[in-house]
CSV table of C-alpha atoms in Angstrom, one decimal:
chain,number,residue,atom,x,y,z
A,99,ILE,CA,98.2,114.9,110.9
A,100,LEU,CA,99.4,114.2,114.5
A,101,ASN,CA,101.2,111.0,115.2
A,102,VAL,CA,99.7,109.2,118.3
A,103,GLU,CA,100.9,106.1,120.2
A,104,GLN,CA,98.8,104.2,122.7
A,105,SER,CA,100.1,101.6,125.2
A,106,PRO,CA,99.6,98.9,126.0
A,107,GLN,CA,98.1,97.4,122.9
A,108,SER,CA,96.0,95.1,125.0
A,109,LEU,CA,95.3,94.5,128.7
A,110,HIS,CA,93.6,91.8,130.7
A,111,VAL,CA,92.6,92.6,134.3
A,112,GLN,CA,90.5,90.9,136.9
A,113,GLU,CA,87.2,92.4,137.9
A,114,GLY,CA,87.8,94.9,140.7
A,115,ASP,CA,91.3,95.8,139.6
A,116,SER,CA,92.2,99.4,138.8
A,117,THR,CA,94.1,100.0,135.6
A,118,ASN,CA,95.5,102.7,133.4
A,119,PHE,CA,96.8,103.2,129.9
A,120,THR,CA,98.7,105.9,128.0
A,121,CYS,CA,98.2,108.1,125.0
A,122,SER,CA,101.3,109.9,123.6
A,123,PHE,CA,101.3,112.6,121.0
A,124,PRO,CA,103.5,115.4,119.7
A,125,SER,CA,103.2,118.3,122.1
A,126,SER,CA,103.6,121.0,119.4
A,127,ASN,CA,100.5,122.2,117.5
A,128,PHE,CA,98.2,120.7,120.1
A,129,TYR,CA,94.6,121.9,120.7
A,130,ALA,CA,92.6,119.1,122.2
A,131,LEU,CA,92.7,115.4,123.2
A,132,HIS,CA,89.8,113.1,122.7
A,133,TRP,CA,89.2,109.7,124.4
A,134,TYR,CA,86.6,107.3,123.0
A,135,ARG,CA,85.4,103.9,124.1
A,136,TRP,CA,84.5,101.3,121.4
A,137,GLU,CA,82.6,98.3,122.6
A,138,THR,CA,82.3,95.3,120.3
A,139,ALA,CA,79.3,95.7,117.9
A,140,LYS,CA,78.6,99.2,119.0
A,141,SER,CA,79.6,102.7,117.9
A,142,PRO,CA,82.7,104.5,119.3
A,143,GLU,CA,81.5,106.7,122.1
A,144,ALA,CA,83.2,109.8,123.4
A,145,LEU,CA,84.4,109.8,127.0
A,146,PHE,CA,86.3,113.0,127.3
A,147,VAL,CA,87.5,116.0,125.3
A,148,MET,CA,90.4,117.7,127.0
A,149,THR,CA,92.1,120.9,126.1
A,150,LEU,CA,94.0,122.4,129.1
A,151,ASN,CA,97.4,121.3,130.4
A,152,GLY,CA,97.0,119.7,133.8
A,153,ASP,CA,93.3,119.1,133.2
A,154,GLU,CA,91.7,116.1,134.9
A,155,LYS,CA,88.2,114.8,133.9
A,156,LYS,CA,86.1,112.2,135.5
A,157,LYS,CA,83.0,110.2,134.5
A,158,GLY,CA,82.0,107.6,137.1
A,159,ARG,CA,84.9,105.2,137.6
A,160,ILE,CA,86.8,106.5,134.6
A,161,SER,CA,89.1,109.5,134.7
A,162,ALA,CA,91.7,111.1,132.5
A,163,THR,CA,94.6,113.5,132.9
A,164,LEU,CA,96.4,115.6,130.3
A,165,ASN,CA,100.0,116.9,130.0
A,166,THR,CA,100.2,119.0,126.9
A,167,LYS,CA,103.8,120.1,127.6
A,168,GLU,CA,105.2,116.6,127.5
A,169,GLY,CA,102.5,115.2,125.2
A,170,TYR,CA,100.7,112.5,127.0
A,171,SER,CA,97.4,111.6,128.6
A,172,TYR,CA,96.5,108.8,131.0
A,173,LEU,CA,93.1,107.1,131.2
A,174,TYR,CA,92.3,105.4,134.6
A,175,ILE,CA,89.6,102.9,135.4
A,176,LYS,CA,89.0,102.3,139.0
A,177,GLY,CA,87.5,99.0,140.1
A,178,SER,CA,87.2,97.5,136.6
A,179,GLN,CA,83.9,95.8,135.7
A,180,PRO,CA,83.2,93.4,132.8
A,181,GLU,CA,81.2,96.1,131.1
A,182,ASP,CA,84.4,98.2,130.9
A,183,SER,CA,85.7,95.7,128.3
A,184,ALA,CA,86.3,97.6,125.1
A,185,THR,CA,88.9,99.3,123.0
A,186,TYR,CA,89.9,102.7,124.3
A,187,LEU,CA,91.0,105.1,121.6
A,188,CYS,CA,92.6,108.5,121.9
A,189,ALA,CA,92.9,111.2,119.2
A,190,PRO,CA,94.9,114.4,119.5
A,191,ASN,CA,93.5,117.3,117.5
A,192,SER,CA,95.3,120.3,116.2
A,193,GLY,CA,92.2,122.3,115.6
A,194,ASN,CA,91.9,122.4,111.9
A,195,THR,CA,92.2,118.7,111.2
A,196,PRO,CA,90.0,115.7,111.6
A,197,LEU,CA,90.5,113.3,114.5
A,198,VAL,CA,93.4,110.9,113.8
A,199,PHE,CA,93.2,108.0,116.2
A,200,GLY,CA,95.8,105.8,117.9
A,201,LYS,CA,95.5,102.0,117.4
A,202,GLY,CA,93.8,101.8,120.8
A,203,THR,CA,94.2,99.8,124.0
A,204,ARG,CA,92.0,96.7,124.1
A,205,LEU,CA,90.8,96.1,127.6
A,206,SER,CA,89.4,92.8,128.8
A,207,VAL,CA,88.0,92.6,132.3
A,208,ILE,CA,87.7,89.0,133.5
A,209,ALA,CA,84.9,88.3,136.0
B,296,GLY,CA,66.7,109.6,114.1
B,297,ALA,CA,68.7,110.9,117.0
B,298,GLY,CA,72.1,109.4,116.1
B,299,VAL,CA,74.3,108.8,113.1
B,300,SER,CA,72.8,106.1,110.9
B,301,GLN,CA,74.7,103.9,108.4
B,302,SER,CA,73.5,101.5,105.9
B,303,PRO,CA,73.8,98.7,105.1
B,304,SER,CA,75.0,97.3,108.4
B,305,ASN,CA,76.6,94.4,106.6
B,306,LYS,CA,77.6,93.9,103.0
B,307,VAL,CA,79.1,90.9,101.3
B,308,THR,CA,80.2,91.6,97.8
B,309,GLU,CA,82.2,89.8,95.1
B,310,LYS,CA,85.6,91.0,94.2
B,311,GLY,CA,85.4,93.5,91.3
B,312,LYS,CA,81.9,94.7,92.1
B,313,ASP,CA,81.1,98.3,93.1
B,314,VAL,CA,79.6,99.1,96.5
B,315,GLU,CA,78.0,102.2,98.0
B,316,LEU,CA,77.9,102.9,101.7
B,317,ARG,CA,75.5,105.4,103.1
B,318,CYS,CA,75.7,107.7,106.1
B,319,ASP,CA,72.9,109.9,107.6
B,320,PRO,CA,74.5,112.3,110.1
B,321,ILE,CA,72.8,113.9,113.0
B,322,SER,CA,70.6,116.7,111.7
B,323,GLY,CA,72.3,120.0,111.7
B,324,HIS,CA,75.8,118.6,112.0
B,325,THR,CA,78.1,120.5,109.6
B,326,ALA,CA,81.1,118.2,109.7
B,327,LEU,CA,81.1,114.5,108.5
B,328,TYR,CA,83.9,112.0,108.6
B,329,TRP,CA,84.6,108.6,107.2
B,330,TYR,CA,86.9,106.1,108.8
B,331,ARG,CA,87.6,102.4,108.4
B,332,GLN,CA,89.1,99.6,110.5
B,333,ARG,CA,90.6,96.6,108.8
B,334,LEU,CA,91.1,93.5,110.8
B,335,GLY,CA,93.9,93.9,113.3
B,336,GLN,CA,94.4,97.5,112.3
B,337,GLY,CA,93.6,100.9,114.0
B,338,LEU,CA,90.9,103.3,113.0
B,339,GLU,CA,92.0,104.8,109.7
B,340,PHE,CA,90.9,108.2,108.6
B,341,LEU,CA,89.5,108.4,105.0
B,342,ILE,CA,87.9,111.7,104.3
B,343,TYR,CA,85.9,114.5,105.9
B,344,PHE,CA,83.3,117.0,104.7
B,345,GLN,CA,82.7,120.6,105.8
B,346,GLY,CA,79.2,121.0,104.6
B,347,ASN,CA,79.2,119.4,101.2
B,348,SER,CA,82.9,120.2,100.5
B,349,ALA,CA,85.7,117.8,101.0
B,350,PRO,CA,88.9,119.9,101.2
B,351,ASP,CA,91.3,116.9,101.6
B,352,LYS,CA,90.9,113.6,99.8
B,353,SER,CA,94.4,112.4,100.5
B,354,GLY,CA,93.3,109.9,103.0
B,355,LEU,CA,91.3,107.9,100.5
B,356,PRO,CA,93.3,104.6,99.9
B,357,SER,CA,93.1,104.6,96.1
B,358,ASP,CA,91.3,106.2,93.2
B,359,ARG,CA,88.7,103.4,93.5
B,360,PHE,CA,87.3,105.2,96.5
B,361,SER,CA,85.1,108.3,96.2
B,362,ALA,CA,82.7,110.1,98.5
B,363,GLU,CA,80.0,112.7,98.1
B,364,ARG,CA,77.8,114.6,100.4
B,365,THR,CA,74.5,116.3,99.6
B,366,GLY,CA,74.2,119.6,101.4
B,367,GLU,CA,74.7,119.0,105.0
B,368,SER,CA,73.0,115.7,105.1
B,369,VAL,CA,73.5,112.3,103.6
B,370,SER,CA,77.0,111.1,102.5
B,371,THR,CA,77.8,108.1,100.3
B,372,LEU,CA,81.2,106.4,100.1
B,373,THR,CA,81.6,104.5,96.9
B,374,ILE,CA,84.2,101.8,96.3
B,375,GLN,CA,84.6,100.7,92.7
B,376,ARG,CA,86.0,97.4,91.6
B,377,THR,CA,86.3,96.1,95.2
B,378,GLN,CA,89.3,94.2,96.3
B,379,GLN,CA,89.7,91.8,99.2
B,380,GLU,CA,91.9,94.4,101.0
B,381,ASP,CA,88.8,96.7,101.1
B,382,SER,CA,87.2,94.4,103.6
B,383,ALA,CA,86.7,96.4,106.8
B,384,VAL,CA,84.3,98.1,109.1
B,385,TYR,CA,83.5,101.5,107.6
B,386,LEU,CA,82.5,104.1,110.2
B,387,CYS,CA,80.9,107.5,109.7
B,388,ALA,CA,80.9,110.2,112.3
B,389,SER,CA,79.5,113.7,112.4
B,390,SER,CA,80.0,116.8,114.6
B,391,PRO,CA,78.1,120.1,115.1
B,392,GLN,CA,80.9,122.1,113.6
B,393,TRP,CA,84.3,121.8,112.0
B,394,GLY,CA,87.2,121.9,114.5
B,395,LEU,CA,86.8,119.4,117.3
B,396,LEU,CA,88.2,121.6,120.0
B,397,ASN,CA,85.4,121.5,122.5
B,398,THR,CA,83.0,119.1,120.9
B,399,GLU,CA,83.0,115.4,120.2
B,400,ALA,CA,82.4,113.4,117.1
B,401,PHE,CA,79.3,111.1,117.1
B,402,PHE,CA,79.8,107.8,115.4
B,403,GLY,CA,77.4,105.5,113.5
B,404,GLN,CA,77.5,101.7,114.1
B,405,GLY,CA,79.4,101.1,110.9
B,406,THR,CA,79.0,99.0,107.8
B,407,ARG,CA,80.9,95.8,107.8
B,408,LEU,CA,82.1,95.1,104.3
B,409,THR,CA,83.3,91.7,103.2
B,410,VAL,CA,84.8,91.2,99.8
B,411,VAL,CA,84.9,87.6,98.7
C-alpha cells in the first residue's frame, strides 16, 4: 500500500484567489494518481486520473500536474469560488491495489 | 439506479449491538470497495471485492468486522458488538474493473454510523 502525504491540511482563501495544493507519494511502483473532490454531505467525486509523467489535466478552473519521477502532483484552482469549498483527496495506485487516500486538503473559499 | 446506493444513510445504535450496512454498486461493476472516515481522520480503506471474492481482509479494523458480496451486486458490511470507536461515515465505491489505472471509483453517499 502506497504512503501518501497531502499538504496543506487545510486552506482558507478569498473568493477569486487562485490556490494550489500538493500530493506526495513514493515514486517507485507507481501506475496512476487519482484526485477526488469531497463536498460536505455528498459523495467523493473523481476529478482526474493521471498516469503519465509530465501529464497535465484540466477541468474548468481546476487543473493538475503529475511528476512520477519525483513523486508529486499539484492541484490548482484558478479564481476560487465558494462552491469549490470541499476536501480534495489524492490516491496513488500501483495497479493491483485499491485506492489508498491521503488525509486530504480541506479548502474553504470565503465569499 | 445510476449511482452507488448505500443504506441506511444514518444509523444510531447502542454499544454492543450488531449493525449491517448495505451497498448497491453500479450495475456491471466488478470491483467494490469499503472505506470509512472517523471524525478528524482520513479516508481509511477497509476491504475490496473482485466479483464476490475478497482477496485481502487485512484492512478490516478487528474481527468484529466482516463483509460479504453476492455475485457482482450487493455487498453488506457487518459490525458485531459495536463500540464507540466504530462511529464513522462508511463509504462504498465501485469501479468497472479491478485495477484503477484508467478508470475512477464511483462512491456512494455513505452511511453515518453513531454508536452511543
